[in-house]
GROMACS .gro file of C-alpha atoms in nm:
model
  493
    1MET     CA    1  -0.015  -0.022   0.000
    2THR     CA    2   0.141   0.334  -0.087
    3ALA     CA    3   0.205   0.596   0.176
    4PHE     CA    4   0.152   0.892  -0.048
    5PRO     CA    5  -0.179   0.996   0.091
    6GLU     CA    6  -0.040   1.015   0.434
    7LEU     CA    7   0.256   1.216   0.296
    8ILE     CA    8   0.026   1.456   0.127
    9ALA     CA    9  -0.195   1.507   0.442
   10HIS     CA   10   0.109   1.582   0.646
   11GLN     CA   11   0.222   1.815   0.381
   12ARG     CA   12  -0.105   1.992   0.361
   13ASP     CA   13  -0.089   2.094   0.728
   14THR     CA   14   0.251   2.230   0.680
   15GLU     CA   15   0.167   2.444   0.384
   16ALA     CA   16  -0.135   2.560   0.590
   17LEU     CA   17   0.093   2.658   0.869
   18SER     CA   18   0.350   2.822   0.635
   19GLN     CA   19   0.041   3.038   0.504
   20VAL     CA   20  -0.042   3.141   0.865
   21MET     CA   21   0.327   3.245   0.918
   22GLY     CA   22   0.315   3.442   0.602
   23ARG     CA   23   0.005   3.625   0.737
   24LEU     CA   24   0.183   3.716   1.039
   25GLY     CA   25   0.442   3.882   0.822
   26TRP     CA   26   0.179   4.073   0.629
   27ASP     CA   27   0.046   4.201   0.966
   28GLN     CA   28   0.382   4.296   1.074
   29GLU     CA   29   0.441   4.506   0.761
   30THR     CA   30   0.090   4.680   0.751
   31VAL     CA   31  -0.107   4.716   1.074
   32MET     CA   32   0.091   4.562   1.362
   33PRO     CA   33   0.144   4.824   1.643
   34ARG     CA   34   0.527   4.921   1.670
   35GLY     CA   35   0.548   4.814   2.032
   36ALA     CA   36   0.459   4.457   1.935
   37ALA     CA   37   0.781   4.398   1.745
   38GLY     CA   38   0.952   4.186   2.025
   39GLN     CA   39   0.662   3.973   2.077
   40ARG     CA   40   0.604   3.922   1.729
   41ALA     CA   41   0.977   3.801   1.683
   42ASP     CA   42   0.914   3.536   1.943
   43GLU     CA   43   0.602   3.439   1.785
   44MET     CA   44   0.768   3.384   1.446
   45GLY     CA   45   1.060   3.209   1.601
   46ALA     CA   46   0.811   2.964   1.792
   47LEU     CA   47   0.618   2.906   1.457
   48GLU     CA   48   0.936   2.847   1.253
   49GLY     CA   49   1.028   2.589   1.518
   50VAL     CA   50   0.696   2.403   1.461
   51LEU     CA   51   0.732   2.433   1.084
   52HIS     CA   52   1.098   2.314   1.085
   53ALA     CA   53   0.993   2.001   1.305
   54ARG     CA   54   0.734   1.928   1.055
   55ARG     CA   55   0.967   1.959   0.757
   56THR     CA   56   1.229   1.722   0.916
   57ASP     CA   57   0.993   1.464   1.053
   58PRO     CA   58   1.151   1.127   1.004
   59ARG     CA   59   0.845   0.976   0.876
   60ILE     CA   60   0.871   1.207   0.576
   61GLY     CA   61   1.182   0.986   0.466
   62GLU     CA   62   0.969   0.678   0.535
   63TRP     CA   63   0.668   0.787   0.345
   64LEU     CA   64   0.900   0.909   0.050
   65ALA     CA   65   1.048   0.545   0.025
   66LYS     CA   66   0.698   0.392   0.029
   67SER     CA   67   0.523   0.637  -0.193
   68GLU     CA   68   0.396   0.550  -0.544
   69PRO     CA   69   0.262   0.843  -0.738
   70ALA     CA   70  -0.043   0.790  -0.971
   71ASP     CA   71   0.080   1.055  -1.219
   72ALA     CA   72   0.317   1.327  -1.306
   73GLU     CA   73   0.152   1.561  -1.055
   74GLY     CA   74   0.214   1.324  -0.779
   75ALA     CA   75   0.569   1.261  -0.898
   76ARG     CA   76   0.648   1.618  -0.900
   77MET     CA   77   0.502   1.658  -0.548
   78LEU     CA   78   0.748   1.383  -0.437
   79ALA     CA   79   1.033   1.555  -0.593
   80LEU     CA   80   0.961   1.898  -0.431
   81ILE     CA   81   0.894   1.747  -0.078
   82ALA     CA   82   1.212   1.528  -0.111
   83ARG     CA   83   1.415   1.856  -0.196
   84SER     CA   84   1.251   2.045   0.110
   85TYR     CA   85   1.318   1.756   0.317
   86GLN     CA   86   1.682   1.733   0.244
   87ARG     CA   87   1.741   2.110   0.269
   88SER     CA   88   1.548   2.121   0.595
   89GLN     CA   89   1.751   1.852   0.746
   90CYS     CA   90   2.070   2.045   0.686
   91VAL     CA   91   1.959   2.333   0.896
   92PRO     CA   92   1.948   2.281   1.269
   93ALA     CA   93   1.613   2.359   1.426
   94ARG     CA   94   1.791   2.622   1.670
   95LEU     CA   95   1.922   2.816   1.366
   96ALA     CA   96   1.587   2.800   1.178
   97ALA     CA   97   1.406   2.951   1.484
   98GLU     CA   98   1.676   3.206   1.557
   99LEU     CA   99   1.684   3.332   1.181
  100ALA     CA  100   1.303   3.373   1.190
  101ARG     CA  101   1.319   3.556   1.522
  102THR     CA  102   1.626   3.776   1.413
  103THR     CA  103   1.498   3.862   1.071
  104SER     CA  104   1.154   3.972   1.237
  105LEU     CA  105   1.343   4.201   1.475
  106ALA     CA  106   1.567   4.325   1.203
  107GLN     CA  107   1.268   4.427   0.987
  108GLY     CA  108   1.152   4.675   1.226
  109THR     CA  109   1.500   4.786   1.299
  110TRP     CA  110   1.562   4.860   0.931
  111ALA     CA  111   1.227   5.058   0.914
  112GLU     CA  112   1.326   5.281   1.210
  113ALA     CA  113   1.692   5.335   1.066
  114ARG     CA  114   1.552   5.400   0.721
  115ALA     CA  115   1.309   5.667   0.884
  116ARG     CA  116   1.584   5.829   1.086
  117GLY     CA  117   1.849   5.808   0.810
  118ASP     CA  118   2.069   5.628   1.058
  119VAL     CA  119   2.270   5.349   0.910
  120GLN     CA  120   2.446   5.282   1.233
  121HIS     CA  121   2.126   5.183   1.394
  122PHE     CA  122   2.081   4.907   1.149
  123LEU     CA  123   2.420   4.772   1.093
  124PRO     CA  124   2.463   4.559   1.420
  125THR     CA  125   2.123   4.386   1.344
  126LEU     CA  126   2.224   4.341   0.969
  127ARG     CA  127   2.563   4.192   1.107
  128GLN     CA  128   2.364   3.912   1.302
  129VAL     CA  129   2.149   3.839   0.997
  130VAL     CA  130   2.444   3.802   0.775
  131LYS     CA  131   2.621   3.576   1.035
  132LEU     CA  132   2.312   3.347   1.065
  133LYS     CA  133   2.262   3.335   0.681
  134ARG     CA  134   2.627   3.240   0.643
  135GLU     CA  135   2.573   2.969   0.899
  136GLN     CA  136   2.268   2.850   0.714
  137ALA     CA  137   2.468   2.849   0.383
  138GLU     CA  138   2.748   2.647   0.529
  139ALA     CA  139   2.503   2.389   0.651
  140LEU     CA  140   2.325   2.367   0.322
  141CYS     CA  141   2.673   2.322   0.128
  142GLU     CA  142   2.748   2.033   0.349
  143GLY     CA  143   2.421   1.846   0.285
  144THR     CA  144   2.346   1.955  -0.076
  145ASP     CA  145   2.513   1.971  -0.419
  146ALA     CA  146   2.579   2.345  -0.394
  147THR     CA  147   2.946   2.427  -0.403
  148THR     CA  148   2.924   2.803  -0.281
  149ALA     CA  149   2.752   2.948   0.010
  150TYR     CA  150   2.577   3.197  -0.209
  151ASP     CA  151   2.459   2.917  -0.441
  152ALA     CA  152   2.307   2.732  -0.142
  153LEU     CA  153   2.101   3.045  -0.061
  154LEU     CA  154   2.017   3.122  -0.440
  155GLU     CA  155   1.853   2.761  -0.454
  156ASP     CA  156   1.559   2.894  -0.230
  157TYR     CA  157   1.457   3.148  -0.479
  158GLU     CA  158   1.564   2.990  -0.823
  159PRO     CA  159   1.614   2.634  -0.813
  160GLU     CA  160   1.852   2.465  -1.059
  161THR     CA  161   2.035   2.815  -1.100
  162ARG     CA  162   2.392   2.894  -1.005
  163ALA     CA  163   2.552   3.240  -0.938
  164ALA     CA  164   2.803   3.190  -1.208
  165ASP     CA  165   2.525   3.133  -1.469
  166ILE     CA  166   2.342   3.465  -1.351
  167ALA     CA  167   2.691   3.645  -1.370
  168ALA     CA  168   2.733   3.541  -1.721
  169ILE     CA  169   2.387   3.662  -1.817
  170PHE     CA  170   2.447   4.004  -1.639
  171ASP     CA  171   2.800   4.023  -1.822
  172ARG     CA  172   2.623   3.974  -2.147
  173MET     CA  173   2.341   4.237  -2.073
  174ARG     CA  174   2.545   4.511  -1.920
  175PRO     CA  175   2.725   4.657  -2.226
  176ARG     CA  176   2.400   4.688  -2.433
  177LEU     CA  177   2.219   4.847  -2.111
  178VAL     CA  178   2.498   5.099  -2.068
  179ALA     CA  179   2.497   5.177  -2.441
  180LEU     CA  180   2.122   5.225  -2.442
  181ARG     CA  181   2.130   5.433  -2.134
  182ASN     CA  182   2.413   5.658  -2.281
  183ALA     CA  183   2.225   5.714  -2.603
  184VAL     CA  184   1.899   5.796  -2.417
  185LEU     CA  185   2.048   6.044  -2.177
  186GLY     CA  186   2.266   6.200  -2.479
  187SER     CA  187   1.965   6.243  -2.709
  188GLY     CA  188   1.854   6.572  -2.537
  189LYS     CA  189   1.515   6.467  -2.533
  190ILE     CA  190   1.421   6.366  -2.174
  191PRO     CA  191   1.096   6.510  -2.072
  192ASP     CA  192   1.019   6.690  -1.751
  193PRO     CA  193   0.887   6.484  -1.486
  194LEU     CA  194   0.520   6.493  -1.367
  195ARG     CA  195   0.466   6.782  -1.129
  196GLY     CA  196   0.175   6.873  -0.883
  197GLU     CA  197  -0.017   6.718  -0.600
  198PHE     CA  198  -0.205   6.386  -0.629
  199PRO     CA  199  -0.418   6.313  -0.307
  200GLN     CA  200  -0.378   5.977  -0.150
  201ASP     CA  201  -0.735   5.878  -0.157
  202SER     CA  202  -0.739   5.960  -0.531
  203GLN     CA  203  -0.427   5.749  -0.587
  204LEU     CA  204  -0.563   5.468  -0.414
  205ARG     CA  205  -0.906   5.471  -0.597
  206LEU     CA  206  -0.716   5.464  -0.914
  207ALA     CA  207  -0.470   5.186  -0.789
  208ARG     CA  208  -0.778   4.980  -0.738
  209LYS     CA  209  -0.906   5.032  -1.082
  210MET     CA  210  -0.569   4.926  -1.221
  211ALA     CA  211  -0.569   4.611  -1.000
  212GLU     CA  212  -0.904   4.522  -1.120
  213ALA     CA  213  -0.828   4.584  -1.489
  214PHE     CA  214  -0.525   4.331  -1.451
  215GLY     CA  215  -0.775   4.084  -1.328
  216TYR     CA  216  -0.680   4.107  -0.935
  217ASP     CA  217  -0.972   3.928  -0.749
  218PHE     CA  218  -1.056   4.146  -0.444
  219THR     CA  219  -1.281   3.862  -0.307
  220ARG     CA  220  -0.972   3.676  -0.244
  221GLY     CA  221  -0.747   3.966  -0.169
  222ARG     CA  222  -0.707   4.319  -0.042
  223LEU     CA  223  -0.494   4.626  -0.093
  224ASP     CA  224  -0.305   4.794   0.199
  225LEU     CA  225  -0.010   5.044   0.252
  226ALA     CA  226   0.350   4.932   0.348
  227VAL     CA  227   0.692   5.101   0.371
  228HIS     CA  228   0.807   4.853   0.087
  229PRO     CA  229   0.525   4.721  -0.147
  230PHE     CA  230   0.493   4.342  -0.148
  231SER     CA  231   0.246   4.057  -0.219
  232SER     CA  232   0.178   3.785   0.028
  233GLY     CA  233  -0.030   3.456   0.034
  234SER     CA  234  -0.151   3.204  -0.210
  235GLY     CA  235  -0.473   3.033  -0.314
  236SER     CA  236  -0.766   3.215  -0.165
  237ASP     CA  237  -0.596   3.462   0.044
  238VAL     CA  238  -0.358   3.669  -0.167
  239ARG     CA  239  -0.294   4.004  -0.037
  240ILE     CA  240  -0.089   4.318  -0.195
  241THR     CA  241   0.034   4.642  -0.067
  242THR     CA  242   0.153   4.966  -0.223
  243ARG     CA  243   0.286   5.315  -0.111
  244VAL     CA  244   0.170   5.668  -0.174
  245VAL     CA  245   0.381   5.971  -0.238
  246GLU     CA  246   0.140   6.248  -0.316
  247THR     CA  247   0.384   6.427  -0.558
  248ASP     CA  248   0.431   6.106  -0.749
  249PRO     CA  249   0.141   5.897  -0.860
  250PHE     CA  250   0.354   5.652  -1.072
  251ASN     CA  251   0.499   5.535  -0.757
  252CYS     CA  252   0.158   5.396  -0.629
  253LEU     CA  253   0.010   5.303  -0.959
  254TYR     CA  254   0.296   5.095  -1.090
  255SER     CA  255   0.401   4.939  -0.731
  256THR     CA  256   0.041   4.825  -0.750
  257ILE     CA  257   0.051   4.688  -1.090
  258HIS     CA  258   0.382   4.517  -1.009
  259GLU     CA  259   0.238   4.337  -0.702
  260VAL     CA  260  -0.081   4.256  -0.874
  261GLY     CA  261   0.140   4.061  -1.118
  262HIS     CA  262   0.269   3.851  -0.829
  263ALA     CA  263  -0.074   3.821  -0.697
  264CYS     CA  264  -0.236   3.704  -1.004
  265TYR     CA  265   0.026   3.444  -1.042
  266GLU     CA  266  -0.075   3.308  -0.700
  267GLN     CA  267  -0.454   3.349  -0.762
  268GLY     CA  268  -0.404   3.199  -1.117
  269ILE     CA  269  -0.266   2.864  -0.987
  270ALA     CA  270  -0.503   2.547  -1.060
  271PRO     CA  271  -0.735   2.536  -0.749
  272GLN     CA  272  -0.667   2.162  -0.692
  273TYR     CA  273  -0.299   2.242  -0.619
  274ALA     CA  274  -0.397   2.450  -0.313
  275LEU     CA  275  -0.198   2.373   0.010
  276THR     CA  276   0.021   2.142  -0.179
  277PRO     CA  277   0.387   2.153  -0.290
  278LEU     CA  278   0.244   2.270  -0.641
  279GLY     CA  279   0.023   2.546  -0.496
  280GLN     CA  280   0.274   2.829  -0.520
  281GLY     CA  281   0.484   2.996  -0.788
  282VAL     CA  282   0.775   2.785  -0.885
  283SER     CA  283   1.040   3.037  -0.847
  284MET     CA  284   1.114   3.394  -0.786
  285GLY     CA  285   1.247   3.445  -1.143
  286VAL     CA  286   0.911   3.307  -1.281
  287HIS     CA  287   0.723   3.519  -1.022
  288GLU     CA  288   0.913   3.830  -1.130
  289SER     CA  289   0.837   3.755  -1.494
  290GLN     CA  290   0.470   3.794  -1.414
  291SER     CA  291   0.505   4.123  -1.203
  292ARG     CA  292   0.752   4.271  -1.448
  293ILE     CA  293   0.553   4.199  -1.768
  294TYR     CA  294   0.242   4.341  -1.596
  295GLU     CA  295   0.403   4.648  -1.481
  296ASN     CA  296   0.637   4.716  -1.785
  297GLN     CA  297   0.569   4.548  -2.119
  298LEU     CA  298   0.182   4.577  -2.052
  299GLY     CA  299   0.154   4.858  -1.795
  300ARG     CA  300   0.404   5.104  -1.954
  301SER     CA  301   0.305   5.025  -2.324
  302ALA     CA  302   0.200   5.321  -2.535
  303PRO     CA  303  -0.151   5.186  -2.595
  304PHE     CA  304  -0.222   5.117  -2.219
  305THR     CA  305  -0.055   5.445  -2.094
  306ALA     CA  306  -0.294   5.619  -2.323
  307TRP     CA  307  -0.583   5.437  -2.134
  308ILE     CA  308  -0.426   5.538  -1.803
  309PHE     CA  309  -0.396   5.892  -1.919
  310ALA     CA  310  -0.783   5.906  -1.957
  311GLN     CA  311  -0.833   5.742  -1.626
  312MET     CA  312  -0.590   6.009  -1.471
  313GLN     CA  313  -0.786   6.273  -1.624
  314GLN     CA  314  -1.114   6.155  -1.476
  315GLU     CA  315  -0.941   6.140  -1.135
  316PHE     CA  316  -0.739   6.449  -1.126
  317GLY     CA  317  -0.868   6.685  -1.400
  318ASP     CA  318  -0.609   6.861  -1.585
  319PHE     CA  319  -0.282   6.762  -1.427
  320GLY     CA  320  -0.044   6.926  -1.662
  321VAL     CA  321   0.011   6.679  -1.946
  322ASP     CA  322  -0.142   6.753  -2.284
  323SER     CA  323  -0.152   6.437  -2.473
  324PRO     CA  324  -0.121   6.042  -2.443
  325GLU     CA  325   0.203   6.060  -2.637
  326ALA     CA  326   0.347   6.306  -2.371
  327PHE     CA  327   0.215   6.109  -2.091
  328HIS     CA  328   0.364   5.781  -2.231
  329ALA     CA  329   0.712   5.972  -2.259
  330ILE     CA  330   0.681   6.074  -1.898
  331VAL     CA  331   0.586   5.728  -1.779
  332ASN     CA  332   0.894   5.605  -1.946
  333ARG     CA  333   1.122   5.890  -1.854
  334VAL     CA  334   1.481   5.767  -1.828
  335GLN     CA  335   1.683   5.924  -1.540
  336PRO     CA  336   1.951   5.769  -1.316
  337GLY     CA  337   1.758   5.797  -1.002
  338PHE     CA  338   1.835   5.641  -0.670
  339ILE     CA  339   1.538   5.410  -0.593
  340ARG     CA  340   1.524   5.067  -0.754
  341THR     CA  341   1.157   5.006  -0.732
  342GLU     CA  342   1.099   5.343  -0.914
  343ALA     CA  343   1.384   5.308  -1.174
  344ASP     CA  344   1.322   5.314  -1.553
  345GLU     CA  345   1.339   4.990  -1.738
  346VAL     CA  346   1.685   5.104  -1.877
  347HIS     CA  347   1.854   5.145  -1.545
  348TYR     CA  348   1.648   4.889  -1.343
  349ASN     CA  349   1.877   4.596  -1.424
  350LEU     CA  350   2.173   4.806  -1.331
  351HIS     CA  351   2.038   4.847  -0.980
  352VAL     CA  352   1.994   4.462  -0.956
  353MET     CA  353   2.338   4.387  -1.078
  354MET     CA  354   2.486   4.615  -0.808
  355ARG     CA  355   2.302   4.430  -0.536
  356PHE     CA  356   2.395   4.094  -0.676
  357ASP     CA  357   2.763   4.173  -0.648
  358LEU     CA  358   2.737   4.328  -0.306
  359GLU     CA  359   2.551   4.052  -0.135
  360ARG     CA  360   2.764   3.786  -0.292
  361GLN     CA  361   3.062   3.974  -0.125
  362LEU     CA  362   2.860   4.001   0.195
  363ILE     CA  363   2.809   3.613   0.200
  364ASP     CA  364   3.159   3.498   0.107
  365GLY     CA  365   3.307   3.737   0.359
  366SER     CA  366   3.505   3.959   0.113
  367LEU     CA  367   3.293   4.259   0.235
  368ASP     CA  368   3.243   4.328   0.587
  369VAL     CA  369   2.893   4.471   0.689
  370GLY     CA  370   3.069   4.772   0.853
  371ASP     CA  371   3.214   4.867   0.501
  372LEU     CA  372   2.875   4.816   0.324
  373GLU     CA  373   2.759   5.165   0.310
  374GLU     CA  374   3.075   5.293   0.159
  375ALA     CA  375   3.090   5.010  -0.097
  376TRP     CA  376   2.733   5.088  -0.192
  377ASN     CA  377   2.796   5.453  -0.226
  378ALA     CA  378   3.107   5.390  -0.434
  379ARG     CA  379   2.952   5.145  -0.653
  380PHE     CA  380   2.654   5.366  -0.709
  381LEU     CA  381   2.859   5.651  -0.817
  382GLN     CA  382   3.061   5.434  -1.063
  383ASP     CA  383   2.745   5.278  -1.208
  384PHE     CA  384   2.493   5.565  -1.224
  385GLY     CA  385   2.715   5.881  -1.186
  386VAL     CA  386   2.531   6.022  -0.906
  387VAL     CA  387   2.637   6.072  -0.532
  388VAL     CA  388   2.395   5.897  -0.283
  389ASP     CA  389   2.256   6.191  -0.083
  390LYS     CA  390   2.083   6.004   0.199
  391PRO     CA  391   2.067   5.640   0.326
  392ALA     CA  392   1.704   5.589   0.243
  393HIS     CA  393   1.824   5.656  -0.120
  394GLY     CA  394   2.096   5.410  -0.067
  395LEU     CA  395   2.155   5.114   0.155
  396LEU     CA  396   1.855   5.142   0.360
  397GLN     CA  397   1.597   5.165   0.063
  398ASP     CA  398   1.544   4.778   0.036
  399VAL     CA  399   1.393   4.567   0.291
  400HIS     CA  400   1.536   4.238   0.141
  401TRP     CA  401   1.875   4.204   0.334
  402SER     CA  402   1.708   4.296   0.675
  403VAL     CA  403   1.464   3.994   0.637
  404GLY     CA  404   1.743   3.750   0.513
  405LEU     CA  405   1.658   3.741   0.154
  406PHE     CA  406   2.017   3.685   0.017
  407GLY     CA  407   1.985   3.537  -0.322
  408TYR     CA  408   1.659   3.704  -0.405
  409PHE     CA  409   1.785   4.017  -0.596
  410PRO     CA  410   1.919   3.849  -0.919
  411THR     CA  411   1.576   3.685  -0.971
  412TYR     CA  412   1.437   4.050  -1.048
  413THR     CA  413   1.657   4.060  -1.347
  414LEU     CA  414   1.601   3.684  -1.437
  415GLY     CA  415   1.232   3.783  -1.416
  416ASN     CA  416   1.269   4.052  -1.677
  417VAL     CA  417   1.461   3.813  -1.897
  418TYR     CA  418   1.184   3.555  -1.886
  419ALA     CA  419   0.933   3.853  -1.929
  420GLY     CA  420   1.104   3.963  -2.258
  421CYS     CA  421   1.055   3.600  -2.384
  422LEU     CA  422   0.703   3.579  -2.294
  423MET     CA  423   0.606   3.919  -2.430
  424GLN     CA  424   0.756   3.790  -2.767
  425ALA     CA  425   0.542   3.485  -2.752
  426LEU     CA  426   0.224   3.666  -2.632
  427ARG     CA  427   0.241   3.917  -2.926
  428LYS     CA  428   0.246   3.619  -3.162
  429ALA     CA  429  -0.044   3.452  -2.977
  430VAL     CA  430  -0.257   3.771  -2.950
  431PRO     CA  431  -0.203   3.975  -3.271
  432ASP     CA  432  -0.438   4.269  -3.184
  433LEU     CA  433  -0.292   4.313  -2.846
  434ASP     CA  434  -0.233   4.690  -2.884
  435ALA     CA  435  -0.587   4.761  -2.964
  436GLN     CA  436  -0.712   4.557  -2.667
  437LEU     CA  437  -0.455   4.756  -2.446
  438ALA     CA  438  -0.587   5.081  -2.581
  439ARG     CA  439  -0.932   4.991  -2.456
  440GLY     CA  440  -0.801   4.902  -2.112
  441ASP     CA  441  -0.881   4.530  -2.203
  442LEU     CA  442  -0.610   4.332  -2.052
  443ALA     CA  443  -0.817   3.997  -2.029
  444PRO     CA  444  -0.651   3.849  -2.350
  445ALA     CA  445  -0.288   3.908  -2.220
  446THR     CA  446  -0.346   3.795  -1.866
  447GLY     CA  447  -0.555   3.513  -1.981
  448TRP     CA  448  -0.269   3.386  -2.204
  449LEU     CA  449  -0.026   3.439  -1.903
  450ARG     CA  450  -0.258   3.245  -1.672
  451GLU     CA  451  -0.299   2.967  -1.931
  452ASN     CA  452   0.057   2.921  -2.013
  453VAL     CA  453   0.247   3.016  -1.687
  454GLN     CA  454   0.034   3.084  -1.383
  455GLN     CA  455  -0.201   2.784  -1.362
  456HIS     CA  456   0.093   2.537  -1.342
  457GLY     CA  457   0.231   2.652  -1.011
  458GLY     CA  458   0.504   2.435  -0.925
  459LEU     CA  459   0.435   2.166  -1.167
  460MET     CA  460   0.749   2.228  -1.377
  461ALA     CA  461   1.086   2.347  -1.318
  462PRO     CA  462   1.137   2.720  -1.377
  463ARG     CA  463   1.315   2.725  -1.708
  464GLU     CA  464   1.081   2.454  -1.835
  465VAL     CA  465   0.775   2.675  -1.755
  466ILE     CA  466   0.906   2.954  -1.976
  467THR     CA  467   1.056   2.714  -2.240
  468ARG     CA  468   0.701   2.560  -2.284
  469ALA     CA  469   0.517   2.898  -2.290
  470CYS     CA  470   0.764   3.043  -2.546
  471GLY     CA  471   0.846   2.759  -2.752
  472ALA     CA  472   1.226   2.811  -2.686
  473ALA     CA  473   1.476   2.830  -2.398
  474PRO     CA  474   1.487   3.190  -2.228
  475THR     CA  475   1.776   3.416  -2.333
  476GLU     CA  476   1.831   3.791  -2.265
  477GLY     CA  477   1.809   3.877  -2.632
  478PRO     CA  478   1.423   3.939  -2.644
  479LEU     CA  479   1.454   4.165  -2.342
  480LEU     CA  480   1.725   4.371  -2.503
  481ASP     CA  481   1.563   4.395  -2.830
  482TYR     CA  482   1.235   4.516  -2.668
  483LEU     CA  483   1.421   4.785  -2.465
  484ASP     CA  484   1.623   4.913  -2.769
  485ALA     CA  485   1.303   4.923  -2.986
  486LYS     CA  486   1.085   5.076  -2.734
  487PHE     CA  487   1.327   5.347  -2.606
  488GLY     CA  488   1.467   5.420  -2.947
  489ALA     CA  489   1.126   5.503  -3.065
  490ILE     CA  490   1.046   5.730  -2.757
  491TYR     CA  491   1.363   5.919  -2.779
  492ARG     CA  492   1.407   5.888  -3.170
  493LEU     CA  493   1.754   5.736  -3.137
   0.00000   0.00000   0.00000
């Protein structure tokens, strides 16, 4: 008799508890009272201890040995459970709980330091996070086939990918990105930024309209405010956040569209996969392909920005832009700004490449945490030609390192690469796409993505998902060609 049903029942409860832990994280970043940070850290540590015990339960090994899957879905579930079991066994329970507790506290410390502009307030906590992540990576290297500490951490976000492979992709991309950046900035055609005041309530109404247009199901989700926008959850409870700057409505609108891409991926997974190993996005690279194609190839396209322009006029009246064409140029304005999440498509991947290099140095020990701010500022000046003016525009802008997400950053650019391939395939599949976007009708585009990417959840390996959807293995070429064509047209290069 196969042990498969017992294994899946055990896994279902583990997945449910993991979702509960994710909900605690959502609460912490949105509505938790500031004074609750210490108690929340203890709660997160305790729950991680329970989850670690479940993930390393000796019965899992016995069930795996006795399980006979009935189909390909069952076989994939077994493979994913076995991978999780092996990795979880490598990490001591003490370390898993301490990481959860420390990163929960670190998140609050980071937010305080960011608000105060005080890097020194954050560095001792970051030093502890880095120490624990190095310890975790070393433990994983001993029990898996990872050959470097960074690769061991990267596996959590982009399975079957190595840092050397990513570095090679980045090295091929950088020259064309820099050449395009220099051509655009040297064109003399950079439009002025949007100016004026755009009230928070109006921005949030428009953000909800954008979310609905992209197919986000508010009966299974909600939109809230956070310091750093994020998406959380899967299945029937997928929540998104955004942020509002009253002088910059694009910050809110495009943060919302980006997070809707993540959320629609989770909401689009086949319902029968809920609370199984297949019930979440297969990797962060594939996840970012959805958020980035929603935000950029669709959301910043000329036909769709013309539709947004009309919505902005309805919400804000005359806001100082006289045509859809001028609005499209402003939305796609190229400027070497400080903030990654607000970066134009030309500069965005350069932000990611910088973080990828710095975090590898932190993990391998060649860069000390105490020297990180100086290294960040020097590299930013080198790459962007701008002096960082304050910590919130530099080291303290991203939440990722405070919560231990080392290995996450490169998946943003992998997502862009995947999105470039998907957009090429989408245009072939939906020939009248631009006409639909001009009407604000995103259903054909998002429906194609749901059918070809989202519904599969974790059923296939990351590159296999993209390869099947596109009919060819992913490469950086389609993304770079798209960027050259788009910005060449806008800036008449």
